[in-house]
Phi, psi and omega in degrees: 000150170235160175225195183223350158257115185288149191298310208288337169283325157310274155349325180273308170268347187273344171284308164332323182267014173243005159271330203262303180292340183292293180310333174274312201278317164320309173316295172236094193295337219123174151317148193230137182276031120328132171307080158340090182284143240259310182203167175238101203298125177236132209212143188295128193284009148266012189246321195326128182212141168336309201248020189302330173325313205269311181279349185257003159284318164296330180292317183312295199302330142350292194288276189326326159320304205301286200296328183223069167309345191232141166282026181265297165009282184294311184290338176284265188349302184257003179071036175298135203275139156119003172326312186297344158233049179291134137290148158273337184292112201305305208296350173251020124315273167279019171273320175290298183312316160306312168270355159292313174322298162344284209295147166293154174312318172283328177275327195275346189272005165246017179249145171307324176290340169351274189258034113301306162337306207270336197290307205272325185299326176296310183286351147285330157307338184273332195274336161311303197264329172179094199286316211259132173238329168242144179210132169223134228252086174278166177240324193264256188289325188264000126265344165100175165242122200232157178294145214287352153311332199268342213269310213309303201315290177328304190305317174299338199237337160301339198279326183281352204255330170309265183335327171268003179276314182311301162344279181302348204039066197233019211248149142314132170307337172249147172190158175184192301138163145223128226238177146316185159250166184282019188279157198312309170257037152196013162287350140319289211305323210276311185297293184311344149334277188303313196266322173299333175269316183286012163275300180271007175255013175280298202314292195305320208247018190018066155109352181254127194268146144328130157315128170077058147270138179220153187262179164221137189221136180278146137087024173273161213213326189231160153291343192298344196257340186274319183302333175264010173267329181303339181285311205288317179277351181286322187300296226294316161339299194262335136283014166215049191359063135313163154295145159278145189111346175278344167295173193217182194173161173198140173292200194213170162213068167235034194229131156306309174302355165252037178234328167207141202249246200246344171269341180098048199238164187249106172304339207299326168273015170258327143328260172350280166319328181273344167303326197071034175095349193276334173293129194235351194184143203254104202240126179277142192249094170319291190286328150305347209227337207243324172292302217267354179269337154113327167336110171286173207256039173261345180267344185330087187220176169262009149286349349142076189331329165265015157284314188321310163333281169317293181331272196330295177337300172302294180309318193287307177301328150289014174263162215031029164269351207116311192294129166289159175229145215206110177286202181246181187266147151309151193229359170287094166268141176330018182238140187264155177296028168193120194268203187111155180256347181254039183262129163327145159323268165358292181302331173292324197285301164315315177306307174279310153038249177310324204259342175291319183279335168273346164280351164281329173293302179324315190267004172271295178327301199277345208251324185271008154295317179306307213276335183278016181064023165256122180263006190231188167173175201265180151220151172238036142203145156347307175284004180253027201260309163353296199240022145302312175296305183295339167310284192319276194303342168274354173273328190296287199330312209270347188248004168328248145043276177260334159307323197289316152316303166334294194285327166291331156296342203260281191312323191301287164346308164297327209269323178306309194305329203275312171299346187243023177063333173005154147265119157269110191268351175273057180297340212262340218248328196252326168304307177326311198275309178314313187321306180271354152275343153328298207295310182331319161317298199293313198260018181101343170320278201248140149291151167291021152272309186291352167287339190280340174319335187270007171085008173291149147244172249267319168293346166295308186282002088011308168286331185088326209265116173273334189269345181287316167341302172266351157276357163287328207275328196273321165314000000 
């Protein structure tokens, strides 16, 4: 054969090129097979109690009762397919509800009634066992700007109240703080903030954080505010003989100015990057972001043509790093306008109403953040945790099925690759797909034996990992 590039010349630019490529890959590994939380619940850091986790699950299971005691309800309420054709009559209600209970899970995945039946049983399993997934402790909006005695003080009895939840195990598996922003008149307030709770909940726990913590720092607009936060966890690291590296932080995407900056550039991987590795998630701010576009606030809604925008912006500079992305909260909560224990028919009625029609926005918000690839988003009451879960387990539940095919031809292909010494290089293209049986896995959508379907075992699927995967498969 001949040829016409001599090896040393070869050699010489394909070495050139395996620095460049090493550097595009450090820059973008991929999807990261961590655990993801579905959403991040945010609550005034004066309101904040060891067991508040524990009580806003009971308040969650509560709410779905009062309004949807049955899955024919729910499924009728939000138009889950295959509702019309659901009985109405209770006792043939519970005749249905009796004989699905009966079926095995696999006999039950052939009946029409399958996911409203699976949708609602799940979201009382999850809010039984663990309603809250994220929890972030404000400072910021959801606490106000309060006299700085009024601030210290909360921060001292939130931090304490952190340790016992540790204690008690009553904390969300994610949890963090949310501080002020670095902006020019309150970044004292954001810092002194920061350092009175982790000085006492490093002090109280003798050195030990939560599992999955993290800060949130708002309003970011420069790297320049990330970099001093990055300075800043760094003190606190080497005064209380942390690991370096161990505080985690997230940003925030509620400024037009971190989407496009002042040259006409998308600040957001310069962002990132000025964490030094500490940024872990972008979380978008719905009402701010939509306020700073000029929007009044009867349209301020996350239905809204510039979130979407803003959305696309973020995946595009972020995508494939890693950085988790998080939409923003719906602000219509589930509860009807009249309380009380004597209330008139009329009012009971009014009362489901209200809480049908917000749970139908709620679960349109949260269902079109799924398909736009935001998997997690926020909520700000108990009562909306309901149709987070029903959103999340009817987008996993209803797209199985054809993931499971996706993934299963994508593995048998690596393993043809693997027997034929082949390089499979689309490691990155089958964690995505392993990627969505994880979240499905995490929030409870699917067991791992229904993940075994994709011709995965139960220890592949355990590692998390497609590439450890296919380097076991090549042993």
């Amino acid at each position: 054969m001949k040829f016409s590039i001599q090896e040393s010349e070869k050699t010489s630019l394909l070495d050139t090129l395996k620095a460049a490529n090493l550097a595009f890959q450090a820059t973008y590994p991929g999807d990261k097979p961590d655990r993801q939380p579905v959403h991040t619940v945010y609550g005034g850091a004066n309101l904040f109690k060891s067991d508040t986790c524990v009580r806003m699950g009971e308040t969650a299971l509560k709410n779905l009762q009062t309004y949807s005691p049955n899955f024919v309800i729910l499924a009728n309420v939000l138009q889950l397919p295959g509702y019309e054709h659901l009985p109405h009559l209770q006792h043939e209600i519970a005749e249905l509800t009796s004989r699905l209970d009966k079926l095995s899970e696999a006999d039950r995945r052939n009946e029409p009634a399958w996911l409203a039946y699976s949708v609602y049983n799940k979201i009382v399993q999850k809010l039984q066992t663990e309603a809250v997934e994220d929890f972030r402790i404000d400072f910021e909006d959801g606490f106000g700007n309060r006299p700085d005695d009024e601030e210290d003080a909360t921060a001292v009895q939130a931090a304490l109240d952190v340790a016992e939840g540790m204690k008690n195990k009553t904390l969300s598996p994610f949890i963090g703080i949310r501080i002020k922003p670095f902006t020019e008149d309150l970044k004292f307030r954001g810092v002194r903030t920061l350092d009175i709770f982790l000085s006492t909940l490093l002090d109280k726990t003798g050195g030990v954080l939560p599992d999955n913590f993290v800060v949130m720092l708002p309003k970011v607009t420069i790297p320049e505010q990330v970099v001093t936060m990055v300075r800043l966890l760094e003190i606190v690291e080497n005064g209380n003989n942390l690991a370096p590296g161990t505080l985690k932080i997230e940003t925030m995407v509620e400024a037009t100015q971190i989407v496009m900056d002042d040259e006409g550039r998308n600040p957001l991987m310069r962002i990132i990057k000025a964490s030094e590795g500490r940024c872990i998630a972008a979380h978008f701010g719905t009402y701010d972001y939509t306020a700073s576009c000029g929007i009044t606030a009867k349209y301020q809604t996350m239905s809204h043509p510039v979130c979407d925008f803003a959305h696309h912006m973020t995946k595009v500079a972020l995508g494939g790093t890693g950085i988790f992305l998080s939409d923003g909260a719906t602000n219509v909560i589930p509860i009807g306008p009249h309380r009380g224990d004597d209330l008139t028919f009329e009012q009971l009625a009014e009362n489901r109403e209200s809480v049908h029609s917000a749970w139908r926005l709620g679960f349109t918000h949260t269902t079109h953040s799924l398909i736009n690839g935001f998997y997690q988003g926020w909520d700000l009451n108990p009562a909306q945790l309901p149709m987070r879960y029903a959103a999340t387990y009817a987008f996993f539940l209803s797209s199985y099925e054809d993931a499971v095919f996706r993934l299963k031809i994508f593995v048998e292909r690596a393993a043809i690759s693997t027997l034929t010494k082949d390089i499979f290089d689309d490691a990155a293209t089958g964690q995505g797909l392993l990627n969505f049986f994880l979240k499905a896995m995490n929030c409870g959508a699917i067991s791992e034996n229904e993940a075994l379907a994709t011709g995965l075992t139960l220890d592949e699927i355990r590692s998390r990992s497609f590439y450890r995967i296919l380097e076991g498969r090549r042993k």
